[in-house]
C-alpha cells in the first residue's frame, strides 16, 4: 500500500496569489541538513530519488498544505471579528471533516494580534493543498527562463517581468534575494514541482 504523507509548507502572499492564479507550479528551497558531503559522494539524482527519502518536502504523490498569513477583517464587528487571508482578503472558512455546524462558515478571529504569521496557521485553516509531481536537486543558478516563469514570475507589458526586469531570471534572482536567500552563493536547492489539488 502506497503511503501518501501531508506536510506543511510556507508561502508568502505574492506566491500564494501566483498559486491561486495558476502561475506557480514549482518552488525551490535550499538543501539543508545533508551537508555538502552528500552531494560530493552522491549525484543530485541519487539525493532526489524518492526511495532514499532525503527530501524534507516529500516525494511525488505526497501532498503539501500551504501555510499563509491571515489577519483580522477590520470591516467586521469589533464584537464578532472574523478572519481573512492576507494574500487576497478572502474569508477563512471553517472546514471540519465531521461536518459540524461550523462547516463552511467564516472563522472567528482567535489570535491576540491583528495578523497571524504563516508559521502559526493551523491545518484546518489551510485552503490550498498541493500534490508533488517531481523532485530534483540542482544548483540555484541553473534555473532556466521557463522554470523562472513556473516559479510564479509574472510577465508585464512591453516584455518586462517583476520589478521592471528584462528577463524572468533576473526577476527571480531579485525575488530569491528578497526572501533572505543569497543568489551569489549559488546553493544547492530542492526543486519541487506540484499541481494544485484544492481549491
Coordinates of C-alpha atoms in Angstrom, one line a residue:
X1 CA 0.0 0.0 0.0
X2 CA 1.4 3.4 -1.0
X3 CA 1.7 5.8 1.9
X4 CA 0.8 9.5 1.0
X5 CA 2.0 12.0 3.5
X6 CA 1.0 15.6 4.1
X7 CA 3.4 18.2 5.2
X8 CA 3.1 21.9 5.8
X9 CA 4.9 24.4 3.6
X10 CA 5.1 28.2 4.0
X11 CA 4.5 30.7 1.1
X12 CA 4.5 34.5 1.2
X13 CA 1.5 36.4 -0.1
X14 CA 2.8 37.0 -3.6
X15 CA 3.5 33.3 -4.1
X16 CA 0.1 32.4 -2.7
X17 CA -1.5 34.6 -5.3
X18 CA 0.6 33.1 -8.0
X19 CA -0.5 29.6 -7.0
X20 CA -4.2 30.6 -6.9
X21 CA -3.8 32.2 -10.4
X22 CA -2.2 29.0 -11.8
X23 CA 1.2 30.8 -12.4
X24 CA 3.3 28.9 -9.8
X25 CA 3.9 25.2 -10.3
X26 CA 7.3 24.8 -8.7
X27 CA 9.2 26.0 -5.6
X28 CA 12.9 26.0 -4.8
X29 CA 14.1 25.6 -1.3
X30 CA 17.7 25.4 0.0
X31 CA 19.1 21.9 0.7
X32 CA 19.8 21.9 4.4
X33 CA 20.9 19.3 6.9
X34 CA 22.5 16.9 4.4
X35 CA 25.9 18.6 4.2
X36 CA 27.9 19.1 1.1
X37 CA 29.5 15.7 1.6
X38 CA 26.2 14.2 0.4
X39 CA 26.4 15.9 -2.9
X40 CA 30.1 15.2 -3.3
X41 CA 29.6 11.5 -2.6
X42 CA 26.3 11.1 -4.4
X43 CA 24.8 12.5 -7.5
X44 CA 21.9 15.0 -7.4
X45 CA 19.8 12.3 -9.0
X46 CA 20.5 9.9 -6.0
X47 CA 19.7 12.6 -3.5
X48 CA 16.4 13.4 -5.2
X49 CA 15.4 9.7 -5.6
X50 CA 12.1 9.2 -3.8
X51 CA 13.2 5.8 -2.4
X52 CA 16.0 7.5 -0.5
X53 CA 13.6 9.7 1.4
X54 CA 16.1 12.6 1.7
X55 CA 13.8 15.5 0.6
X56 CA 12.1 17.1 3.6
X57 CA 9.1 18.1 1.4
X58 CA 8.3 14.6 0.4
X59 CA 8.2 12.6 -2.8
X60 CA 5.9 12.5 -5.9
X61 CA 2.4 11.7 -4.8
X62 CA 2.8 13.3 -1.3
X63 CA 0.9 16.5 -0.5
X64 CA 1.8 19.9 0.8
X65 CA -0.7 22.0 2.7
X66 CA 0.1 25.7 2.3
X67 CA 0.6 27.9 5.4
X68 CA -0.1 31.5 4.7
X69 CA -0.6 34.7 6.7
X70 CA -4.1 35.5 7.9
X71 CA -5.4 38.7 9.5
X72 CA -8.5 40.1 11.2
X73 CA -11.1 41.5 8.9
X74 CA -11.3 45.1 10.0
X75 CA -14.7 45.5 8.3
X76 CA -16.4 43.1 10.6
X77 CA -17.9 43.9 14.0
X78 CA -15.4 44.5 16.9
X79 CA -17.6 42.2 18.9
X80 CA -17.6 39.3 16.4
X81 CA -14.3 39.7 14.5
X82 CA -13.7 37.4 11.5
X83 CA -10.6 36.1 9.8
X84 CA -9.4 36.6 6.2
X85 CA -6.3 35.6 4.2
X86 CA -3.8 38.4 3.8
X87 CA -2.9 37.5 0.2
X88 CA -6.3 38.3 -1.3
X89 CA -8.6 39.2 1.7
X90 CA -10.8 36.2 1.1
X91 CA -12.6 34.9 4.3
X92 CA -11.1 32.0 6.2
X93 CA -13.7 29.3 6.3
X94 CA -14.1 26.6 8.9
X95 CA -13.6 23.2 7.4
X96 CA -14.3 20.4 9.8
X97 CA -14.3 16.9 8.3
X98 CA -17.2 15.8 10.6
X99 CA -19.5 18.4 9.0
X100 CA -20.5 20.1 12.2
X101 CA -22.4 23.3 12.5
X102 CA -19.4 25.5 11.6
X103 CA -18.8 23.8 8.2
X104 CA -18.4 26.5 5.5
X105 CA -18.9 29.4 7.9
X106 CA -16.4 32.2 8.2
X107 CA -13.9 31.6 11.0
X108 CA -13.8 33.9 14.0
X109 CA -10.5 35.7 14.7
X110 CA -8.8 33.9 17.6
X111 CA -5.3 35.4 17.6
X112 CA -4.0 38.0 20.0
X113 CA -2.6 40.2 17.2
X114 CA -4.2 41.7 14.1
X115 CA -2.1 39.3 11.9
X116 CA -1.2 35.7 12.3
X117 CA 2.2 34.7 10.8
X118 CA 2.0 31.8 8.3
X119 CA 4.1 29.6 10.6
X120 CA 1.2 29.6 13.1
X121 CA -1.6 28.7 10.7
X122 CA -3.5 25.6 11.9
X123 CA -4.1 22.8 9.4
X124 CA -7.9 23.3 9.3
X125 CA -7.4 26.9 8.0
X126 CA -5.3 26.0 5.0
X127 CA -7.2 26.4 1.8
X128 CA -4.5 25.2 -0.7
X129 CA -3.4 21.6 -1.0
X130 CA -0.7 20.7 -3.4
X131 CA 0.4 17.3 -4.8
X132 CA 4.1 16.9 -5.5
X133 CA 4.7 15.8 -9.1
X134 CA 8.5 15.9 -9.2
X135 CA 11.6 16.5 -7.0
X136 CA 15.0 17.5 -8.3
X137 CA 18.2 18.7 -6.7
X138 CA 20.2 21.3 -8.6
X139 CA 22.2 24.5 -8.3
X140 CA 20.1 27.6 -7.9
X141 CA 21.7 29.4 -10.8
X142 CA 21.0 26.5 -13.2
X143 CA 17.4 27.6 -13.3
X144 CA 16.0 28.1 -16.8
X145 CA 13.9 31.1 -18.0
X146 CA 11.0 28.7 -18.4
X147 CA 11.4 27.5 -14.8
X148 CA 11.6 31.1 -13.5
X149 CA 8.2 31.6 -15.0
X150 CA 6.9 28.4 -13.4
X151 CA 8.2 29.8 -10.1
X152 CA 5.4 32.4 -10.5
X153 CA 7.4 35.3 -12.0
X154 CA 4.8 37.4 -13.8
X155 CA 5.2 38.9 -17.2
X156 CA 4.2 42.5 -17.6
X157 CA 3.6 44.7 -20.6
X158 CA 6.5 45.5 -23.0
X159 CA 8.3 42.2 -22.2
X160 CA 9.2 43.2 -18.7
X161 CA 8.9 41.0 -15.6
X162 CA 8.6 41.7 -11.9
X163 CA 10.3 44.9 -10.7
X164 CA 10.9 46.0 -14.2
X165 CA 13.4 43.3 -15.0
X166 CA 14.1 42.4 -18.6
X167 CA 14.2 38.6 -18.0
X168 CA 12.3 36.2 -15.8
X169 CA 15.7 35.0 -14.5
X170 CA 16.7 38.5 -13.2
X171 CA 13.3 38.9 -11.6
X172 CA 13.6 35.5 -9.9
X173 CA 17.1 36.5 -8.7
X174 CA 15.6 39.6 -7.0
X175 CA 12.8 37.5 -5.6
X176 CA 15.2 35.0 -4.1
X177 CA 17.3 37.7 -2.5
X178 CA 14.3 39.5 -1.2
X179 CA 13.3 36.4 0.8
X180 CA 16.6 36.2 2.6
X181 CA 18.4 34.0 0.1
X182 CA 21.8 34.7 -1.4
X183 CA 21.8 34.2 -5.1
X184 CA 25.6 34.8 -5.3
X185 CA 26.4 31.7 -3.2
X186 CA 24.6 29.5 -5.8
X187 CA 23.3 27.0 -3.2
X188 CA 22.0 23.5 -3.9
X189 CA 18.2 23.6 -3.9
X190 CA 15.3 21.3 -3.9
X191 CA 13.2 22.0 -7.0
X192 CA 9.7 20.7 -6.0
X193 CA 7.1 20.7 -8.8
X194 CA 3.5 20.4 -7.9
X195 CA -0.1 20.6 -9.0
X196 CA -2.9 22.2 -7.1
X197 CA -5.4 19.8 -5.5
X198 CA -7.6 22.4 -3.8
X199 CA -9.3 24.8 -4.2

